Short mmCIF file of C-alpha atoms in Angstrom, two decimals:
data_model
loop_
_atom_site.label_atom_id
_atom_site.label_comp_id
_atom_site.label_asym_id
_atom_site.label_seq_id
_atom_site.Cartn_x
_atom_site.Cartn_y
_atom_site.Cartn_z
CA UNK A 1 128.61 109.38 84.96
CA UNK A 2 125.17 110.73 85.69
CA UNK A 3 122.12 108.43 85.47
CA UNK A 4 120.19 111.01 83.50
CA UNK A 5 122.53 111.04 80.91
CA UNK A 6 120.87 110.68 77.50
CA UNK A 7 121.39 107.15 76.19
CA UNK A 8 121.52 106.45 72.45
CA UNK A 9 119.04 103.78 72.88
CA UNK A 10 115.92 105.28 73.35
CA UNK A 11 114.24 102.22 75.00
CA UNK A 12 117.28 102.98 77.63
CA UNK A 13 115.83 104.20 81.08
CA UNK A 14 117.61 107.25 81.92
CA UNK A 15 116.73 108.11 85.65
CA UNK A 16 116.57 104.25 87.00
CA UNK A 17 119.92 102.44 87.99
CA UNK A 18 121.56 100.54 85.82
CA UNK A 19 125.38 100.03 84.73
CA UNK A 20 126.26 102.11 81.72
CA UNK A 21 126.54 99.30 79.78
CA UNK A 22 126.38 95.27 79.56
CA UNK A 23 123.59 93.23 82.04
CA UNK A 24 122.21 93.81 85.15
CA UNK A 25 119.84 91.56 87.13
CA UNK A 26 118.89 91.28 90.68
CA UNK A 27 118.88 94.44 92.65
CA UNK A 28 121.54 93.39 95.99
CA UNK A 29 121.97 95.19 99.56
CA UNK A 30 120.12 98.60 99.73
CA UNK A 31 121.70 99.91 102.95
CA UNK A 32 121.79 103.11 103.41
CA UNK A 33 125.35 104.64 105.45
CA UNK A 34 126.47 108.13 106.29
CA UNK A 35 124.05 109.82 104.94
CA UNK A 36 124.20 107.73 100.93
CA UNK A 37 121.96 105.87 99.72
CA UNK A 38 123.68 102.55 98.23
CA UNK A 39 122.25 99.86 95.63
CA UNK A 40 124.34 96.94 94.67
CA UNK A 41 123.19 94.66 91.75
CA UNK A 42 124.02 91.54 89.92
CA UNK A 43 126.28 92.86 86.90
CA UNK A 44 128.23 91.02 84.10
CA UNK A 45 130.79 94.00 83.06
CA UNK A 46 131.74 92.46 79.76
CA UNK A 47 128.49 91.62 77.92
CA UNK A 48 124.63 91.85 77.91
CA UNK A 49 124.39 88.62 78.95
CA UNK A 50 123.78 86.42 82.08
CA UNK A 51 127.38 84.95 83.17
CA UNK A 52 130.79 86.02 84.52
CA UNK A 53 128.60 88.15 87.63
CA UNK A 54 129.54 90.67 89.56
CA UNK A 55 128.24 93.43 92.25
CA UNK A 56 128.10 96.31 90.69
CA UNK A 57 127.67 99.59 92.74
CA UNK A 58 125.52 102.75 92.21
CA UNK A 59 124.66 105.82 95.29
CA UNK A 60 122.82 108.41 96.02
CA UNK A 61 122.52 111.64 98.55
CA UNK A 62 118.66 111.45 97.79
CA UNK A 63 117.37 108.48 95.55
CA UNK A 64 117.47 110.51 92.30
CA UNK A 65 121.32 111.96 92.00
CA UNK A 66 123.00 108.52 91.15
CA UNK A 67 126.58 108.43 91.05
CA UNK A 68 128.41 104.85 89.09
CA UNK A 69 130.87 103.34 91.33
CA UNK A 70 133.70 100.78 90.96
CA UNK A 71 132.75 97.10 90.74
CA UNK A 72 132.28 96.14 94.43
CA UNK A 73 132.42 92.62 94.27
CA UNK A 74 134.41 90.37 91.97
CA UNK A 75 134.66 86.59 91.76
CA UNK A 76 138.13 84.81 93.68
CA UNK A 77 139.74 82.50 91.11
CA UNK A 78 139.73 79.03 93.54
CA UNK A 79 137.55 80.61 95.84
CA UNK A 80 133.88 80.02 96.99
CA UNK A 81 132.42 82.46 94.79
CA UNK A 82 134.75 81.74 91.09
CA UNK A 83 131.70 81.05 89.36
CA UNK A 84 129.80 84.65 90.05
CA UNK A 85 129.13 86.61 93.22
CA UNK A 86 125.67 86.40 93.26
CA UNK A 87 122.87 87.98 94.89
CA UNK A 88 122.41 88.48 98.76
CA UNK A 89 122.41 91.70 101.08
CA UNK A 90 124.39 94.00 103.11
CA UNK A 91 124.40 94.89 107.05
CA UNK A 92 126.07 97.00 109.33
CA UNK A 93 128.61 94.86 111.43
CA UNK A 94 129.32 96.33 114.56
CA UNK A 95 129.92 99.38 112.52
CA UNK A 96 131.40 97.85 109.19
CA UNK A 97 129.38 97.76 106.79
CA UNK A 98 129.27 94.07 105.77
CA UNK A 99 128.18 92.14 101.93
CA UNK A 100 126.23 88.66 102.56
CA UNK A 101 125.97 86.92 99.65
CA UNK A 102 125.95 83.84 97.33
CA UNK A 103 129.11 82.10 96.10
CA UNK A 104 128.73 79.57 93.90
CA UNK A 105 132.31 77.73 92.17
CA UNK A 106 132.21 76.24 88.52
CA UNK A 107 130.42 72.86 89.90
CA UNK A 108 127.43 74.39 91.08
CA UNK A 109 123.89 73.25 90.62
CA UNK A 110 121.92 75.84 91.83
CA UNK A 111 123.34 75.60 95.79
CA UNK A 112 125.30 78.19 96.56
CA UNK A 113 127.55 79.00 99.74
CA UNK A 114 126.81 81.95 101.99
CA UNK A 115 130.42 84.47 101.65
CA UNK A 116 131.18 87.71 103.28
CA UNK A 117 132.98 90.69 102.39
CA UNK A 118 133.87 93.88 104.15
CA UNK A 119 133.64 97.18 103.43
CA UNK A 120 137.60 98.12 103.58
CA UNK A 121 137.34 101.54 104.70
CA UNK A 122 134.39 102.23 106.66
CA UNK A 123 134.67 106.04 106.87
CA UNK A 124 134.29 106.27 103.20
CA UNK A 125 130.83 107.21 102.59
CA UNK A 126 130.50 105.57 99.04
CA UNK A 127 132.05 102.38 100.30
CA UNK A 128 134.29 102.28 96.77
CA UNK A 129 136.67 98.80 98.40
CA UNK A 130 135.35 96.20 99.73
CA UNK A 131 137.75 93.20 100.88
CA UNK A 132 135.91 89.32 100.84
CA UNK A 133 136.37 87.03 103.41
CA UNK A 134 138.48 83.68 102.32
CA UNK A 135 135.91 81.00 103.50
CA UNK A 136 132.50 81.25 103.11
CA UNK A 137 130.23 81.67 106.70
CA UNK A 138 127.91 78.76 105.89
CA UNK A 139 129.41 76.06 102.87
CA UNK A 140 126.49 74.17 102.54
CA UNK A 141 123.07 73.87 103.08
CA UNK A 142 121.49 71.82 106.00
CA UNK A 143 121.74 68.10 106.35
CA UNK A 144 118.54 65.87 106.18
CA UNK A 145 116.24 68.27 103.63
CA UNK A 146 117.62 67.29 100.13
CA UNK A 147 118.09 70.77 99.74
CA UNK A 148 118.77 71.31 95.93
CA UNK A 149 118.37 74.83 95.59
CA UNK A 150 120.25 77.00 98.08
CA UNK A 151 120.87 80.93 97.78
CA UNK A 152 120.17 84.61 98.33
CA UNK A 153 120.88 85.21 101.82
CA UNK A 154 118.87 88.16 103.63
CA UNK A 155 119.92 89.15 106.99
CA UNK A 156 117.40 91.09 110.01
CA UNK A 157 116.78 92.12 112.94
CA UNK A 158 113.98 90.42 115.54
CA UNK A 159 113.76 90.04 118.94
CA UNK A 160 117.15 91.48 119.73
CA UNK A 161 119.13 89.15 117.66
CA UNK A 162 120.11 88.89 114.40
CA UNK A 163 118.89 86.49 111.57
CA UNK A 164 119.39 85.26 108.46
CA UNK A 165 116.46 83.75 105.38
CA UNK A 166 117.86 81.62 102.49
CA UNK A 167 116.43 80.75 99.42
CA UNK A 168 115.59 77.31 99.38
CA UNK A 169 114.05 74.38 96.91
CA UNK A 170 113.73 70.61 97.80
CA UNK A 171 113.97 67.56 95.85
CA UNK A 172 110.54 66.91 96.13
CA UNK A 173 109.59 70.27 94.38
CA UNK A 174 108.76 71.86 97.45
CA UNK A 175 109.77 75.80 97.97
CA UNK A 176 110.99 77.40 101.03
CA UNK A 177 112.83 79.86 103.08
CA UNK A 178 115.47 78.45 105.39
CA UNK A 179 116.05 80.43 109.22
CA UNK A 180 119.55 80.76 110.26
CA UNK A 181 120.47 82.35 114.07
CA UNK A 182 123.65 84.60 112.68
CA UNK A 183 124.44 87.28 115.63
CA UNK A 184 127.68 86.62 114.63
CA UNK A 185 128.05 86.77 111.10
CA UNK A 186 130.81 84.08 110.79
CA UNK A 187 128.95 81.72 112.87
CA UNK A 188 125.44 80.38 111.65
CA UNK A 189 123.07 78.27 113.23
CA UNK A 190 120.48 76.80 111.18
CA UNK A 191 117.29 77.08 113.42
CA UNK A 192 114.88 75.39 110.96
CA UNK A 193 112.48 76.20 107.45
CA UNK A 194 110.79 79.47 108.72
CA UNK A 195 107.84 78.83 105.87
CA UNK A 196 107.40 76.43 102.73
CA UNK A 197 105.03 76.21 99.73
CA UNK A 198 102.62 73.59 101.93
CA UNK A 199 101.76 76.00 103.78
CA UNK A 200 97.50 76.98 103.05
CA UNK A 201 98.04 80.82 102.56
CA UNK A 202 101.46 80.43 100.51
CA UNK A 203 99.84 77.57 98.09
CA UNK A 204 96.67 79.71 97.98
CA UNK A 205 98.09 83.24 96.91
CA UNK A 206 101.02 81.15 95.05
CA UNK A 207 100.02 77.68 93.34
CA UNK A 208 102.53 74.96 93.06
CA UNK A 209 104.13 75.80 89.90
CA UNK A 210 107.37 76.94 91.52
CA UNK A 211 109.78 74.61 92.82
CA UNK A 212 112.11 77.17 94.41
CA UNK A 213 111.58 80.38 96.54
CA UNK A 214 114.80 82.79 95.45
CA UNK A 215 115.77 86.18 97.16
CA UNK A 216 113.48 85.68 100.12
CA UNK A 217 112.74 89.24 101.78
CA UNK A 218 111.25 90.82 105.34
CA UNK A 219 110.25 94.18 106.61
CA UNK A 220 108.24 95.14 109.21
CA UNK A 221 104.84 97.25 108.25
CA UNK A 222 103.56 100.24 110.36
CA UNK A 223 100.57 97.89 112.08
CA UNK A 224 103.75 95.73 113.37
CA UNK A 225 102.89 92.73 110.87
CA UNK A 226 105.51 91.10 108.75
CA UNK A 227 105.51 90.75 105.08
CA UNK A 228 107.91 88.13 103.55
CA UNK A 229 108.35 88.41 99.65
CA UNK A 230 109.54 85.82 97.58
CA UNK A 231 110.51 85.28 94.01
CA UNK A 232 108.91 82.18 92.28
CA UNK A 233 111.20 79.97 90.54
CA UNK A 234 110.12 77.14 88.38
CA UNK A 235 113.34 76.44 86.86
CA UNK A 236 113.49 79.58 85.15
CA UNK A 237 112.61 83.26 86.75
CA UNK A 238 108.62 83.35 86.98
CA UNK A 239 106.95 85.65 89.41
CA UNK A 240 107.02 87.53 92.55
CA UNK A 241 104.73 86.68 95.41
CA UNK A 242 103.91 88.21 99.19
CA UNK A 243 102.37 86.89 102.44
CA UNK A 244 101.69 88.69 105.59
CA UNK A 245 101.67 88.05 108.52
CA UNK A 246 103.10 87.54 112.53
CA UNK A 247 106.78 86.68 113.00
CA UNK A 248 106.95 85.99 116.31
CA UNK A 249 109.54 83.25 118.65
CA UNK A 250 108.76 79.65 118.27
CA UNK A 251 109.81 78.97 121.95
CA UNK A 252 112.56 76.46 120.31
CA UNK A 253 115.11 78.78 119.43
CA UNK A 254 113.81 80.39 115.96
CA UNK A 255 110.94 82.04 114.45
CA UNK A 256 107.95 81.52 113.17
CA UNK A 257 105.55 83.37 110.43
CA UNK A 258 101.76 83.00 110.60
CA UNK A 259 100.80 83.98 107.65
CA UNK A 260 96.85 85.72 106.90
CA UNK A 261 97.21 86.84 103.67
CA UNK A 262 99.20 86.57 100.24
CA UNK A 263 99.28 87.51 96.78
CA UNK A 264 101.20 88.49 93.47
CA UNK A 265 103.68 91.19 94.24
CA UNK A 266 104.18 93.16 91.20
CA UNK A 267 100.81 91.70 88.34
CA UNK A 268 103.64 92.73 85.81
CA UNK A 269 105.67 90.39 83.62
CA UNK A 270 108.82 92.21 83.52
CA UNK A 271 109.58 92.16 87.40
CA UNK A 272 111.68 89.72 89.62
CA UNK A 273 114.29 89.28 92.64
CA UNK A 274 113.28 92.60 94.59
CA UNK A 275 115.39 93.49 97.23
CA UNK A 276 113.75 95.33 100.53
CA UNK A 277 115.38 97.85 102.84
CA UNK A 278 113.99 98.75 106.20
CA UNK A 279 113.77 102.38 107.20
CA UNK A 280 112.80 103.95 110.10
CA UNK A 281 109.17 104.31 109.48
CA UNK A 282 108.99 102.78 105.91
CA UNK A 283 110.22 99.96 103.66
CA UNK A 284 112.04 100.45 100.37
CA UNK A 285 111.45 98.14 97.68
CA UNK A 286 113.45 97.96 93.89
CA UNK A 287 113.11 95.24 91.26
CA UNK A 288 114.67 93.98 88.11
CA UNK A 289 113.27 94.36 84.80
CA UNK A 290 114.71 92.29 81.96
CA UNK A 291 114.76 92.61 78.43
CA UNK A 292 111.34 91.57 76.55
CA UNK A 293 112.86 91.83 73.18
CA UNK A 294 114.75 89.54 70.63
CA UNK A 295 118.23 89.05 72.13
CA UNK A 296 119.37 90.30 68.35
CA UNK A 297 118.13 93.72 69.83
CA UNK A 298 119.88 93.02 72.82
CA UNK A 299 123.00 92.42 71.67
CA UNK A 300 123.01 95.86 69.31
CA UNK A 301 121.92 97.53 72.05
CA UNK A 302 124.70 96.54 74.33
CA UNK A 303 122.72 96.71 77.64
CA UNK A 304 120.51 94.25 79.15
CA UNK A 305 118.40 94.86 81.99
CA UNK A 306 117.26 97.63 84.78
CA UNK A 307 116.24 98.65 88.07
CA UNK A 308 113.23 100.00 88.93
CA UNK A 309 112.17 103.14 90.90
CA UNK A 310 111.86 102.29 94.69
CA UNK A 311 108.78 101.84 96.03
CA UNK A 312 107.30 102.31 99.78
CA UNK A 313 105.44 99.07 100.34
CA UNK A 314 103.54 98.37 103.55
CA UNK A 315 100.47 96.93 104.51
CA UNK A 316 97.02 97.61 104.81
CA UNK A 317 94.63 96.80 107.57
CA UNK A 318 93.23 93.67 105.13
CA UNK A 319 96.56 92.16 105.42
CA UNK A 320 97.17 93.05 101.38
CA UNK A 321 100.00 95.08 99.77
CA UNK A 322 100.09 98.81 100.33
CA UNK A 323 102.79 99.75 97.78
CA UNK A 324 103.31 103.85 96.46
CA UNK A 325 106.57 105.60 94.14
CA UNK A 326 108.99 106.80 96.98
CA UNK A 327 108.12 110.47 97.47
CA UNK A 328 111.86 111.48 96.63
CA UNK A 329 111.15 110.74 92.97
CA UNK A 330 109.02 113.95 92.54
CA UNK A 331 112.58 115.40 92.34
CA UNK A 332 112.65 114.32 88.86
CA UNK A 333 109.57 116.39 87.63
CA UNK A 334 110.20 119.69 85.64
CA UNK A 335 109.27 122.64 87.33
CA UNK A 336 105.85 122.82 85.64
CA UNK A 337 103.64 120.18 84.06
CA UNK A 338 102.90 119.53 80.79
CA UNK A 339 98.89 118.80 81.21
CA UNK A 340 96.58 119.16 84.18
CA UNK A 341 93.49 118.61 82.81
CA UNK A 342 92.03 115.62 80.47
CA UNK A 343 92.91 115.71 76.82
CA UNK A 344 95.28 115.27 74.04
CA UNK A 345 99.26 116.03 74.64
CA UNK A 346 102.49 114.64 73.08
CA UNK A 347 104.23 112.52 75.59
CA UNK A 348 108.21 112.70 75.98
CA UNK A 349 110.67 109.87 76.62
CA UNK A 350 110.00 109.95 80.63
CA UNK A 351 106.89 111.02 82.16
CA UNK A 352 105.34 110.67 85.63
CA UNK A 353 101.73 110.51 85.19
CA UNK A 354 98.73 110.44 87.49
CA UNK A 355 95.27 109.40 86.41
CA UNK A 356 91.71 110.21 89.13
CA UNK A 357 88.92 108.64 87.81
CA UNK A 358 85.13 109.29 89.00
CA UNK A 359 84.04 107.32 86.14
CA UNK A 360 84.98 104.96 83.76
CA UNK A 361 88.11 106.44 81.97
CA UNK A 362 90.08 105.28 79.06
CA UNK A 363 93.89 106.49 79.31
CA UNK A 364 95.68 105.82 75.96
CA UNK A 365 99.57 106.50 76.19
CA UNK A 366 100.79 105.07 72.73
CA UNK A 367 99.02 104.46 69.37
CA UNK A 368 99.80 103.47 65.45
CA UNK A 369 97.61 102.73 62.96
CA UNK A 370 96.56 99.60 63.89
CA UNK A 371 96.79 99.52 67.79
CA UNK A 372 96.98 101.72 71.28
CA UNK A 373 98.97 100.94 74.89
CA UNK A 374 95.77 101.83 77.29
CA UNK A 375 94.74 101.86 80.99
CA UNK A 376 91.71 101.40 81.53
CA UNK A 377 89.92 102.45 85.00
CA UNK A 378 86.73 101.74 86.47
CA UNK A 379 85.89 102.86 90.35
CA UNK A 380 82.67 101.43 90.49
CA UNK A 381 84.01 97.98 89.92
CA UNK A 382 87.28 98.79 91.27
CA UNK A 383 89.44 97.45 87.79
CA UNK A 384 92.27 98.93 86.36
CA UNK A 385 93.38 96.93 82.95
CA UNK A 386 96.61 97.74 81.04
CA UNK A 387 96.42 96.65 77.80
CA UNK A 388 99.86 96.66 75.27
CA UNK A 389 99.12 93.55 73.36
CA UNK A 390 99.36 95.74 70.37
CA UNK A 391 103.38 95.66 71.21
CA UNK A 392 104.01 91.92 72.00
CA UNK A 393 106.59 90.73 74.17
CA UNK A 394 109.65 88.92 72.76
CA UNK A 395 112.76 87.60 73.49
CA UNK A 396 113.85 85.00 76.05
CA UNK A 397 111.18 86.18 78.61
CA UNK A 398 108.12 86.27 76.53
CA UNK A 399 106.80 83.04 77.53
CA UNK A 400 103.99 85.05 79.71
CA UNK A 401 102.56 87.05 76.48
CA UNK A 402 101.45 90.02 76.42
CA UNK A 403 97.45 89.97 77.10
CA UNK A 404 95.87 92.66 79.26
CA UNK A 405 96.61 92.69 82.24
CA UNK A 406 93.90 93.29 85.31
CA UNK A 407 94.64 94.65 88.98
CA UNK A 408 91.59 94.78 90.93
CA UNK A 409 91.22 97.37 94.17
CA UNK A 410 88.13 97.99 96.79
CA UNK A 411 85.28 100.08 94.22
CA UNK A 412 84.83 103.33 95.43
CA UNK A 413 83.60 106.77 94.15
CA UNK A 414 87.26 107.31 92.57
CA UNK A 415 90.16 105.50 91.37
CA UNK A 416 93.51 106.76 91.16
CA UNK A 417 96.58 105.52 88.94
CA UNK A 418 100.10 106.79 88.52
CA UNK A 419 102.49 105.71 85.70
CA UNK A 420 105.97 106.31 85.39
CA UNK A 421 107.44 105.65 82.13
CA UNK A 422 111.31 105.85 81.40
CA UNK A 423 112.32 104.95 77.96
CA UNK A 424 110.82 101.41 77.60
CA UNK A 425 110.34 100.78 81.40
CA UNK A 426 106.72 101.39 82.47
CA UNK A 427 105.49 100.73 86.19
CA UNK A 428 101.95 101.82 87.16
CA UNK A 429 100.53 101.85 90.52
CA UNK A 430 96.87 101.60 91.03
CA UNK A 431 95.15 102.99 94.34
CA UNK A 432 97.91 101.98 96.68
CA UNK A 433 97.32 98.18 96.53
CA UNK A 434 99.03 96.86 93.27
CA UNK A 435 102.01 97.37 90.92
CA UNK A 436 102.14 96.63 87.43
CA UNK A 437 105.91 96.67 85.81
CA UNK A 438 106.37 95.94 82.15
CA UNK A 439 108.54 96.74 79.46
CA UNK A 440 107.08 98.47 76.44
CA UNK A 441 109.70 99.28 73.00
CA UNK A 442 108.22 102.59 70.97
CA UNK A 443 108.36 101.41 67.16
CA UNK A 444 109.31 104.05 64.23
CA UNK A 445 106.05 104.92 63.38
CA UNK A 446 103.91 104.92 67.14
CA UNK A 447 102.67 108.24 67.73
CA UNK A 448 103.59 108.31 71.96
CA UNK A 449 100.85 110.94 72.75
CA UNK A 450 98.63 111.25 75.56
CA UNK A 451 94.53 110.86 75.28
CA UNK A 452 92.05 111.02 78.38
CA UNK A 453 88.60 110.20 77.84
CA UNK A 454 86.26 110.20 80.90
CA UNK A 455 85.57 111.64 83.98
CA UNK A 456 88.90 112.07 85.22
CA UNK A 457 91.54 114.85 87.27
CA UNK A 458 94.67 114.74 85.17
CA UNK A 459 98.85 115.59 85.98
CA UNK A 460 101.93 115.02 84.15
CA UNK A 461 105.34 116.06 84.69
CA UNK A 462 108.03 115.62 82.28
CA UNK A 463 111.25 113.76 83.96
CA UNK A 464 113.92 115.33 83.68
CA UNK A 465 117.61 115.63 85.12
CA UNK A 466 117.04 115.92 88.97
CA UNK A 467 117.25 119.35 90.86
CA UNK A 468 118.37 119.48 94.01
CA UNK A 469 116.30 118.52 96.93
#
C-alpha cells in the first residue's frame, strides 16, 4: 500500500509514515541497509490505542516512496518482552542487521529489559523476518541507583568501540541517561550515568519538571560536537529537549559529555520520542505526533498517531540547533507551483510552503468567521509566532493549550519560514534554528486559503504522489 494513498479521513497525513490503520507512537531504528531506507515504530495493530505494542515496519528507496511491511517485531508469550516490544534502535552486527530494544513483561513499572532480535535473512533488502533472541542482553538496570525508570536503548559508535545510552529516572526524581560498553551486543557493561538533570546546562535549557529522560539520542554534528536529545517525561509524555556539546573518554573506561548549550527541541506541542540516524555527512531526525483531538474522534477515525517528515539537524557555531526538511522531500512537490508571489490562493490538503520576509509579514493559512491559523514573522526582532488558538487542542494531550506559540532566531535583514502541512500535521521551520510541530483539524466551514501580507518572497508547491528521483 502506498503512503500517498488518499485516506478517508482528511485530517489523515498522506505522505508521512504511519500504519494504515490503528496507533502508532515512537518512531524506532532508522538504519538505512542495501540501499533502503528503513523506519520501525511503536504500533498496536488492533486498535487506536496505546497497548498490545508492536514494531511495525515501513521503507523506502528515497525517503518519499514508502512501502508497508509485515509487523517486525511481536511480543513472546513468557518472554521478556510479553507486555509490548517497545521502543529502542537497530545496528548493523558484524553484518546482521540487529533490533535493540525494550522488553517489558506484564509486571512492569516503567523498567524495562534491553532484548535483541535479528534480522533472519540478511540479504533481503526490506528485512521482512526478523528472529528475537530468548533472553534479554541486559535484565535489569544497575545496582545502587534506585533506578525506577529504565528503557529505550540507543546504540553508537565512539572511539572505536561500540556503546549503548538508556533511558533512565531515579527515585529521587532525578533524570538521566545511563552508558553501557556493548562491543558485543550480548555482553553489556554498565560504565556509569553519562549525564543527569543536575547537571547546570541540562537544568538550565530543561527545568526540573521531568522526572525521567526517555529515548535518549546522539549524533555527531559537522564542527565534531555532540548533540544528545532527550524526551522529557514527567509521568506522562511532555517535551523534547537538546544539549550540545564534547563527548570525549573519561580516562575510567566510559564517556563523558560536556555540555555548552541546550534547549527545546521541537517549540511544538504535538512532538515526542524522536529517533536520530547518523549519515555520512548528516543526521536524520523523525518524531511522533499524537492525536490532539477528543478520543471520540479517535476512535471513528480508526488511526491514532504519525510520523513526521525527517529532518537534517546539526549544529551551529553557537552551540544551538541547526535543524532543515531533508532535501529528498522536494520529491513530493508537483511539477509547478501553485503561487510564487504574495497574495491570496486556495490551499490543498498538503502543501510545502516557504515564507522570506524583509519586513514584518503576516502569513494566514486557515480562517472562519470568527478566527485565522497565522505565522507571524518579524526579521528585525528575529520572532516568528504561530498562532492556532482559534482551533484548540483537545483530547488526552491537550493539557499544553493551544496559545501562540514564539520561536525566536538572530534579527537580520530577512527571515525565512517553511511549512509543510499534510492533512492535520503541520511542522514549520524557522531560519534553520527551530521547529515547530503541531496538529491542526480543518472544521466544515474553515475556508483553508492562503493570504500574505508584507514584504515578503513567496513559494508553494502542492504535495502530491512522489515522482521518481
Amino acid at each position: 500500500m502506498s503512503l500517498a494513498a488518499p485516506a478517508p479521513d482528511p485530517a489523515a497525513p498522506r505522505f508521512r509514515v504511519r500504519p494504515p490503520a490503528h496507533w502508532i507512537n515512537d518512531p524506532n531504528g532508522p538504519f538505512r541497509w542495501r540501499g533502503r531506507h528503513h523506519l520501525f515504530y511503536q504500533h498496536n495493530p488492533a486498535a487506536p490505542v496505546h497497548a498490545n505494542v508492536h514494531w511495525g515496519h515501513a521503507s523506502s528507496p528515497d525517503l518519499v516512496h514508502w512501502e508497508h511491511h509485515p509487523i517486525a517485531l511481536t511480543p513472546t508469550p513468557g518472554g521478556p518482552d510479553e507486555a509490548g516490544c517497545w521502543s529502542g534502535c537497530v545496528v548493523d552486527d558484524s553484518g546482521v542487521p540487529t533490533a535493540v530494544y525494550t522488553g517489558v513483561d506484564h509486571t512492569h513499572t516503567g523498567v524495562g529489559t534491553i532484548c535483541l532480535a535479528r534480522a533472519a535473512d540478511p540479504g533481503d533488502d526490506r528485512l521482512l523476518d526478523w528472529r528475537p533472541l530468548p533472553d534479554p542482553a541486559v535484565a535489569a538496570p544497575p545496582a545502587g541507583l534506585d533506578v525506577v525508570m529504565f528503557r529505550d536503548p540507543f546504540v553508537f559508535h565512539h572511539g572505536g568501540r561500540r556503546w549503548a545510552l538508556v533511558g533512565a529516572g531515579h527515585a529521587d526524581g532525578t533524570p538521566s541517561v545511563l552508558l553501557y560498553d556493548c562491543q558485543e551486543l550480548t555482553d553489556w557493561r554498565f560504565t556509569g550515568v553519562l549525564l543527569d538533570g543536575t547537571d547546570p546546562v541540562a537544568a538550565g535549557a530543561f527545568g526540573d519538571k521531568a522526572v525521567g529522560w526517555e529515548c535518549p539520542q546522539l549524533y555527531e554534528g559537522s564542527g565534531g560536537e555532540h548533540v544528545l536529545v532527550v524526551s522529557l517525561w514527567d509521568g506522562e509524555p511532555c517535551s523534547t529537549g537538546y544539549l550540545t556539546g564534547r563527548l570525549e573518554a573519561d580516562g575510567r573506561g566510559g564517556l563523558v559529555l560536556t555540555t555548552r548549550a541546550g534547549g527545546r527541541l521541537d517549540h511544538g506541542r504535538d512532538f515526542y520520542a524522536p529517533a536520530v540516524r547518523q549519515d555520512p555527512g548528516r543526521a536524520l531526525l523523525w518524531g511522533w505526533s499524537w492525536e490532539a483531538r477528543d478520543n471520540s474522534a479517535v476512535l471513528a477515525a480508526g488511526w491514532a498517531g504519525t510520523l513526521t517528515s525527517p529532518r537534517v539537524v546539526d549544529v551551529h557555531p553557537d552551540g544551538s540547533l541547526r535543524v532543515f526538511p531533508a532535501p529528498e522531500l522536494e520529491l513530493l512537490r508537483a511539477p509547478v507551483p501553485f503561487v510564487t508571489a504574495p497574495g491570496r490562493a486556495p490551499l490543498p490538503p498538503s502543501y510545502d510552503l516557504t515564507v522570506t520576509a524583509r519586513g514584518a509579514t503576516t502569513v494566514t493559512l486557515l480562517r472562519a468567521a470568527d478566527r485565522e491559523l497565522t505565522v507571524r514573522l518579524d526579521p528585525a526582532a528575529g520572532t516568528v509566532v504561530l498562532d492556532r488558538s482559534g482551533w484548540p487542542r483537545t483530547g488526552t494531550m491537550a493539557a499544553e493549550g493551544s496559545a501562540p506559540i514564539t520561536v525566536g532566531v538572530p534579527p537580520g535583514p530577512a527571515l525565512t519560514v517553511r511549512v509543510l502541512v499534510d492533512g492535520s500535521l503541520l511542522e514549520l521551520f524557522a531560519g534553520e534554528r527551530a521547529m515547530v510541530t503541531e496538529r491542526v483539524y480543518r472544521r466544515p466551514d474553515d475556508v483553508a486559503e492562503l493570504v500574505v501580507a508584507g514584504d515578503a518572497e513567496v513559494s508553494a508547491w502542492e504535495q502530491v504522489p512522489p515522482r521518481r528521483g
